[in-house]
Structures are given as structure tokens and as C-alpha cells.
Short mmCIF file of C-alpha atoms and ligand atoms in Angstrom, two decimals:
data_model
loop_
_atom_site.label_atom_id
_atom_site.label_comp_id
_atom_site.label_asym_id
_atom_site.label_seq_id
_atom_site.Cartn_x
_atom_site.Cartn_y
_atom_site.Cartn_z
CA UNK U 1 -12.44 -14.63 9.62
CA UNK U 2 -11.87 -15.77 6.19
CA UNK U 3 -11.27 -13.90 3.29
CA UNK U 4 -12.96 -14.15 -0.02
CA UNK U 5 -10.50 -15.79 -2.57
CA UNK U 6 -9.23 -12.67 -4.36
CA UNK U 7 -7.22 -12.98 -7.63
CA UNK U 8 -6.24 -9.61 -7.91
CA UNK U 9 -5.16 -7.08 -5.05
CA UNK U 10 -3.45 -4.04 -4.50
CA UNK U 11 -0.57 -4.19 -1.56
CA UNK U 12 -0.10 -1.05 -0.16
CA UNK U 13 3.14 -0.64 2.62
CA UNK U 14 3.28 2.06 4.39
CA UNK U 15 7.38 3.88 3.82
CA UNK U 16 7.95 3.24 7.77
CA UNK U 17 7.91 -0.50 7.00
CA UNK U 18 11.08 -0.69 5.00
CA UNK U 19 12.75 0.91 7.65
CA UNK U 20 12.59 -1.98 9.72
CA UNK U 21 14.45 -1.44 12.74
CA UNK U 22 16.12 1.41 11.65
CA UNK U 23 14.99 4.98 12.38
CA UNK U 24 15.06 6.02 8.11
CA UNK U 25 15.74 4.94 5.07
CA UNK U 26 15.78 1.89 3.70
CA UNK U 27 17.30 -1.62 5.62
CA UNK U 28 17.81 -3.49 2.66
CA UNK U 29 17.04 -7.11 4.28
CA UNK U 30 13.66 -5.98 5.91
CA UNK U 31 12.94 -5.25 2.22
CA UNK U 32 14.73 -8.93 1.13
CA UNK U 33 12.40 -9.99 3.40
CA UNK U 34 9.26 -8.12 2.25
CA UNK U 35 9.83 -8.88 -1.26
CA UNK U 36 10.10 -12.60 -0.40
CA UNK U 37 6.57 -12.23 1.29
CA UNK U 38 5.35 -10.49 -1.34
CA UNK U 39 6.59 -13.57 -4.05
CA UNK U 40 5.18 -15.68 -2.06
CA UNK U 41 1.56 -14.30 -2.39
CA UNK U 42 2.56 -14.30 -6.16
CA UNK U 43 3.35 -17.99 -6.26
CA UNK U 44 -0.07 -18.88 -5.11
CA UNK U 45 -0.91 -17.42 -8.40
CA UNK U 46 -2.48 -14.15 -7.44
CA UNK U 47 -1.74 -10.84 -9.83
CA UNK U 48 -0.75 -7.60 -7.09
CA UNK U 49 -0.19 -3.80 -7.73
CA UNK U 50 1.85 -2.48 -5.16
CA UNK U 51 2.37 1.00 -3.83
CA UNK U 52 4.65 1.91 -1.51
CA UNK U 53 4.45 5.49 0.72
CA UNK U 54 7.42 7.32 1.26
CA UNK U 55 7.57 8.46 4.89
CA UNK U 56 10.52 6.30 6.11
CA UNK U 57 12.42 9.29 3.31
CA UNK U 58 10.00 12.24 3.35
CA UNK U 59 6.82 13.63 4.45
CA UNK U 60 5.27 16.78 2.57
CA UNK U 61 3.52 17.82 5.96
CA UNK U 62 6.64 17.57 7.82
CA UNK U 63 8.45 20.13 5.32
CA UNK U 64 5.34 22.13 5.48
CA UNK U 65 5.36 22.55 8.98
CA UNK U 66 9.17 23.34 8.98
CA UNK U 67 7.90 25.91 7.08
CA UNK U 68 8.87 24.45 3.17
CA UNK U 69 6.45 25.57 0.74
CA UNK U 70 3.76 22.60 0.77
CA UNK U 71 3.38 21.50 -2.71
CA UNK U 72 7.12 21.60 -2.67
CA UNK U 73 7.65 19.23 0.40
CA UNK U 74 5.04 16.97 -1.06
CA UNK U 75 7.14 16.76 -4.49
CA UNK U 76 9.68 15.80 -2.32
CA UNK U 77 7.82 13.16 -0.98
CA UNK U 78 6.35 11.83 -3.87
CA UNK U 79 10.40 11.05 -4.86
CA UNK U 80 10.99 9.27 -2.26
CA UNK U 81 8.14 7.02 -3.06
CA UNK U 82 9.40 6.29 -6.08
CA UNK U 83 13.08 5.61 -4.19
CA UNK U 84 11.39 3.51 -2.59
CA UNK U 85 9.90 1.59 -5.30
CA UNK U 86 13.00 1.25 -7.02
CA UNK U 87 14.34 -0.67 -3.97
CA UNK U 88 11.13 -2.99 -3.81
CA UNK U 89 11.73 -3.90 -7.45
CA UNK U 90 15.17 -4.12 -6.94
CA UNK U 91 14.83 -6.85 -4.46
CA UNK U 92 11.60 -8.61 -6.08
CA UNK U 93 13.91 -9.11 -8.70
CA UNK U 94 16.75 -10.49 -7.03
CA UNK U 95 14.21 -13.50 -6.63
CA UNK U 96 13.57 -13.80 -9.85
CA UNK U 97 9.71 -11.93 -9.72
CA UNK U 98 9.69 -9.93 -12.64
CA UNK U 99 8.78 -6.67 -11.77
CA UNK U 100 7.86 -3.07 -13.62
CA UNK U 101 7.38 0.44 -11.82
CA UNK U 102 5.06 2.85 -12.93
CA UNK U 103 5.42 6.01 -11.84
CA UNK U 104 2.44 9.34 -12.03
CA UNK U 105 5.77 11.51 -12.12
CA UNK U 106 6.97 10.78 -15.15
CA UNK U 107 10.48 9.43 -15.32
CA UNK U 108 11.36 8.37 -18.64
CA UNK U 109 15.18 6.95 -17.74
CA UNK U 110 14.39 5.20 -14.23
CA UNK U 111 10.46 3.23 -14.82
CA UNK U 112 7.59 3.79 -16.99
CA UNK U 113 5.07 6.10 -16.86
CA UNK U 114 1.64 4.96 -15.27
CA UNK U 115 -0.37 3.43 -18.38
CA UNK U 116 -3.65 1.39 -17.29
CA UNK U 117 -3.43 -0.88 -20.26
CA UNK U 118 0.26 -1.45 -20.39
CA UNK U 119 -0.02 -2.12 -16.65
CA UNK U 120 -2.88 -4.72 -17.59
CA UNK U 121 -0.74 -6.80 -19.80
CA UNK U 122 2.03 -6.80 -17.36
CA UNK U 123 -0.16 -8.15 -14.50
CA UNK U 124 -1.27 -10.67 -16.87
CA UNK U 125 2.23 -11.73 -17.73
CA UNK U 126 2.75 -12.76 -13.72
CA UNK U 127 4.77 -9.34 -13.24
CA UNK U 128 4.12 -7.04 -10.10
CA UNK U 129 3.66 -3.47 -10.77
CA UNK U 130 4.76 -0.90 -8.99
CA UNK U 131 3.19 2.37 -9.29
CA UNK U 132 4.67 5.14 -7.42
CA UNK U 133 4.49 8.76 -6.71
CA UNK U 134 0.88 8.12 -5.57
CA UNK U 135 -1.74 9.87 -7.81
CA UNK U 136 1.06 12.10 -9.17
CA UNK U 137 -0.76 15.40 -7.42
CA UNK U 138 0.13 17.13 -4.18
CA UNK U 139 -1.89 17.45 -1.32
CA UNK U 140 -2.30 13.78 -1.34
CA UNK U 141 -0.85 10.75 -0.21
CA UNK U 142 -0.03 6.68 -0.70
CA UNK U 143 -3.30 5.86 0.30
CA UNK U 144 -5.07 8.13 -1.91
CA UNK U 145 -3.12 6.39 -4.84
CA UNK U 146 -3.82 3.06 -4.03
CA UNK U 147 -7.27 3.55 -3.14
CA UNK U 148 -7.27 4.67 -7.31
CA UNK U 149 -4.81 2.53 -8.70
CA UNK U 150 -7.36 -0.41 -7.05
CA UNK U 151 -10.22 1.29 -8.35
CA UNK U 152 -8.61 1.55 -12.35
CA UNK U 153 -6.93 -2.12 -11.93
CA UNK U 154 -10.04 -3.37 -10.48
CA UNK U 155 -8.52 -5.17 -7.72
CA UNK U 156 -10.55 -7.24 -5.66
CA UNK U 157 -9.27 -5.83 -2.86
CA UNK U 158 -6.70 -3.20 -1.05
CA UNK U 159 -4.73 -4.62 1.48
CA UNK U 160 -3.01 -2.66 3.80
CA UNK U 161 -0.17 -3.34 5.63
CA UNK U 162 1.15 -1.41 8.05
CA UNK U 163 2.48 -1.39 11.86
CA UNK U 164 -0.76 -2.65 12.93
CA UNK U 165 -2.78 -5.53 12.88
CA UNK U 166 -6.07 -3.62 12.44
CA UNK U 167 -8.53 -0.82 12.92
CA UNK U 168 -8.75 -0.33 16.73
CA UNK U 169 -11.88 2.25 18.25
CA UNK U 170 -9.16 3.98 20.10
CA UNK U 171 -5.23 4.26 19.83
CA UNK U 172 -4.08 0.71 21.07
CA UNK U 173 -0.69 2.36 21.98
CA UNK U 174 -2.39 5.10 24.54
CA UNK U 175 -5.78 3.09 25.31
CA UNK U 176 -5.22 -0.34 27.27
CA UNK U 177 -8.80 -0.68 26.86
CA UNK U 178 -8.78 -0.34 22.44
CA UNK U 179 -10.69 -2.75 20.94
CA UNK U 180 -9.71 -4.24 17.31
CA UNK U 181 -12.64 -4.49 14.83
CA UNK U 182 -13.29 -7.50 13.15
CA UNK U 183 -15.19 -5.80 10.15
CA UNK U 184 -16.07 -2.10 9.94
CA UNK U 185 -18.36 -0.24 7.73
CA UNK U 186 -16.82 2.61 5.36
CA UNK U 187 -19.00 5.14 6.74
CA UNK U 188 -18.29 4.44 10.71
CA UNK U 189 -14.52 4.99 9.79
CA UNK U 190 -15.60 8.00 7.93
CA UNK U 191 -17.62 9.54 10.71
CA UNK U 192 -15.81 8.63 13.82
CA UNK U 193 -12.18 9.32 11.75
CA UNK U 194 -10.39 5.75 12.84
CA UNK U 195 -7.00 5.47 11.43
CA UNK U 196 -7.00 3.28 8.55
CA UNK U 197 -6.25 5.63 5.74
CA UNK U 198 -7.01 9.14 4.80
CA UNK U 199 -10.82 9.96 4.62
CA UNK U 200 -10.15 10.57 0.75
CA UNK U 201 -8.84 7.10 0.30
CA UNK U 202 -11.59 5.65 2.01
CA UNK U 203 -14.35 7.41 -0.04
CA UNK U 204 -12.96 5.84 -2.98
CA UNK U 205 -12.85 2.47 -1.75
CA UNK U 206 -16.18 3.24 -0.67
CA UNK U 207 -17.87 4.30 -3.89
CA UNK U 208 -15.96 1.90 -5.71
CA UNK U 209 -16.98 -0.81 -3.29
CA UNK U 210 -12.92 -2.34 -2.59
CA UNK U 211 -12.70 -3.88 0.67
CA UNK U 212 -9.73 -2.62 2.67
CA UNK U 213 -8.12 -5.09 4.64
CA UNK U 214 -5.75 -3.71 7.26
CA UNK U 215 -3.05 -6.52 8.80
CA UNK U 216 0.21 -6.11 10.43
CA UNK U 217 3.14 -6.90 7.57
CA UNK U 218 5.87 -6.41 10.51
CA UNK U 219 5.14 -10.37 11.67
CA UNK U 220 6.77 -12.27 9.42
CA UNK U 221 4.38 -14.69 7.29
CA UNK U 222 1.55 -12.51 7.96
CA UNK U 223 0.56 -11.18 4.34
CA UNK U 224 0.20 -15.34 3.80
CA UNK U 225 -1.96 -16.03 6.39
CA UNK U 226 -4.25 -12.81 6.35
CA UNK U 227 -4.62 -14.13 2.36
CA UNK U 228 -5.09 -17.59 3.38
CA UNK U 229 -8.20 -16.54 6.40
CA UNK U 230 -5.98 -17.58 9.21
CA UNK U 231 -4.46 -13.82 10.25
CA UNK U 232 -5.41 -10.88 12.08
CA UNK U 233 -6.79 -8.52 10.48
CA UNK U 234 -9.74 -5.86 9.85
CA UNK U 235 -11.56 -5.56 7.15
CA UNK U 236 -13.31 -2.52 6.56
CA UNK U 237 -16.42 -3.00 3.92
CA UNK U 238 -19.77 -2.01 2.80
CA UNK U 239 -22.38 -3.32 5.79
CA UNK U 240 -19.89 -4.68 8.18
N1 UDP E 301 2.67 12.48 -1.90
C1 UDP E 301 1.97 13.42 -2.64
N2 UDP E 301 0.99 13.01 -3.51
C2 UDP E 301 0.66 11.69 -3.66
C3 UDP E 301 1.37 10.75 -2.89
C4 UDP E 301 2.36 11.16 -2.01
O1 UDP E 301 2.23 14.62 -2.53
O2 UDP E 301 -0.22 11.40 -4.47
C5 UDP E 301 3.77 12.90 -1.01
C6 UDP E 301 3.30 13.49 0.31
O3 UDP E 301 4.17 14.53 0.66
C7 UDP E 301 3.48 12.33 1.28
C8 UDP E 301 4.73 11.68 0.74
O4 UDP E 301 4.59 11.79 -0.68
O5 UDP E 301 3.67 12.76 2.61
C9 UDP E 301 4.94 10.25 1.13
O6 UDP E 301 3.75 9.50 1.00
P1 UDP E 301 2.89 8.99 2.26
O7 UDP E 301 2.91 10.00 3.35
O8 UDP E 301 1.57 8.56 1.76
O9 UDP E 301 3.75 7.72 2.71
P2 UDP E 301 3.47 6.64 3.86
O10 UDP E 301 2.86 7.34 5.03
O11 UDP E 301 2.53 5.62 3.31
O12 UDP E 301 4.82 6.06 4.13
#
């Protein structure tokens, strides 16, 4: 199914991606190899936000339910999102892609602080922001921040790439029998709670009207061809 052409999205990777084969952290050439995917997309002359989630480091819930104190844990987490961050930039701008981080926990000595217009002007000067530590609150996630950093930078779109290559009606990994939507409507994710982001996230894209288009980034080439029509992918939109 082809995609509209967009000239602005926001990228959103899920932590576990820059893992890559590893069981943590960072692998430093899956995220070479990223951040040459992610140029690439760039090249063709498009402006992206990114955000990046933090789960290959940290996961509030996980120190909650080892018994952590859960705004704590989710401080926690929203470091390692900006860890992670750091990396991205750090290898966007090994080739050459100049890059700026904004973070919602401010950071004065390590990346700006997240300023709409600032981040405007940088987009517009062919750099890729970064904006980490999600919405800057606990209690929420990644996907909650990029759902509202695409809403404030207008983004044409919030792609999504994760482990998957879509929004399936069951769990692909339990369910032989899962089926892969093409298209999906915000409010079917909403009321029969399919995995694509939080419900939070959603509603924003929702009442903002931002497409969210969910593709695989583990295959390589894939963030080209889901922008070019030719991928796999679902996109979940008003009236699908
Ligand atoms: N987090 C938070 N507020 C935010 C964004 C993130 O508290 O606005 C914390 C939360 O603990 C979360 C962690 O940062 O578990 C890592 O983010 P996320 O789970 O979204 O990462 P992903 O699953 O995308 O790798």
C-alpha cells in the first residue's frame, strides 16, 4: 500500500532495537547501522524528529514491580532514554548528519532542553532532533512522547518501528492463525487494545489526526521501503 509523500515525520524506535542481538544495552553497530537508515531517509530530503524508548537500559514498571518506588524507576528510565539518544546522535554524526538532542529533563551540560521553536529552525536547517526523556513526566512512556512531540512538530506522520512488521488481531508469536492489518482505525485499536502503542499515545494521534505507521526496522532497508510504498507495514488512521 503506498504511503502519502510525507515531508515531515517523527521516527520512533523502540530501546530493544539498539540492542540488536544482544540481550541489553547498546551494540554500537546495530546503531551504525540504524543511523545509516535513518540518513538515508534524510537524504531523500525529508525533515525527522526522533525518539528513542529506553527499555533495552530500564523500564519504570520493571523497578516498580521489584518493588522501587514507581516515579523513581520511571526517572530511571527516562535516563536511559536520553543514554540512548546520546548514542543515536553519536553515530548520526559519525556520518556526517548533523544532529541536536532535546531533552524534557533538562540537562544543561549533555543536549538542550526541549524548545518547539528552536527545534523548528533546526529541522529546517536539515538537522535531526532528538528529543528524549519522553514527555519529561512519569507514569508515561516513549510512545506517549512521540505521539506529542508529532502533534507540536506537526509531523505528517509517526512511524513506528519496532520488532514487528505491523498490528496483528492476535499475538503473531502465540497465534499461528494472527492476521496483520493492512490499515486500522484509531478507535478499533482503542477498543479491542492491539499492541501498537499505549492507549494514551494513540488518543493523541487520534485527536490530532497523525497516522501511525507501524513497520519492522530489524530488516535492514526497511524504513526506505515502508517510506517509498513498497514495505510491510500497518497503518493505523482515521476510517481505515
Ligand atoms: N519514561 C517516563 N516518562 C516518559 C517516557 C519514559 O517515565 O515520558 C520512562 C518509563 O519508566 C519507561 C522508560 O522511561 O519505562 C523507558 O521508556 P519506554 O518504556 O517507553 O521505552 P521503549 O519501550 O520504547 O524502549
Amino acid at each position: 500500500m503506498s504511503l502519502p509523500s510525507y515531508k515531515r515525520i517523527l521516527l520512533k524506535l523502540s530501546g530493544e532495537v539498539l540492542m540488536g542481538e544482544q540481550q541489553f544495552g547498546i551494540d554500537t553497530d546495530y546503531v551504525a547501522r540504524l543511523a545509516q537508515e535513518v540518513k538515508d531517509a534524510r537524504d531523500t530530503g525529508l525533515q525527522i524528529c526522533l525518539v528513542i524508548g529506553g527499555g533495552n537500559i530500564f523500564r519504570g514498571m520493571a523497578g516498580a514491580a521489584k518493588g522501587m518506588d514507581r516515579a523513581q524507576a520511571d526517572y530511571m528510565g527516562m535516563l536511559a532514554t536520553v543514554m540512548n539518544a546520546l548514542a543515536m546522535q553519536n553515530a548520526l554524526e559519525r556520518l556526517g548528519v548533523p544532529t541536536r538532542v532535546q531533552s524534557a529533563v533538562q540537562m544543561d551540560q549533555v543536549c538542550e532542553p526541549v524548545i518547539r521553536r528552536r527545534a523548528e529552525r533546526h529541522l529546517e536547517k536539515g538537522r535531526i532532533v532528538i528529543f528524549a526523556a519522553g514527555v519529561g513526566a512519569p507514569y508515561f512512556t516513549t510512545d506517549s512522547g512521540a505521539a506529542l512531540r508529532a502533534a507540536e512538530m506537526k509531523c505528517d506522520a509517526l512511524l513506528k518501528g519496532t520488532s514487528v512488521d505491523g498490528v496483528y488481531d492476535a499475538d503473531p508469536k502465540r497465534d499461528p492463525a494472527a492476521k496483520r492489518y493492512e490499515t486500522v482505525d484509531y478507535d478499533t485499536v482503542l477498543a479491542d487494545n492491539l499492541k501498537v502503542m499505549d492507549a494514551s499515545a494513540v488518543a493523541l494521534c487520534r485527536d490530532n489526526n497523525i497516522p501511525i505507521v507501524v513497520f519492522s526496522i530489524r530488516e535492514q532497508g526497511n524504513l526506505a521501503r515502508v517510506l517509498s510504498g513498497k514495505g510491510t507495514q500497518t497503518i493505523v488512521k482515521k476510517d481505515a
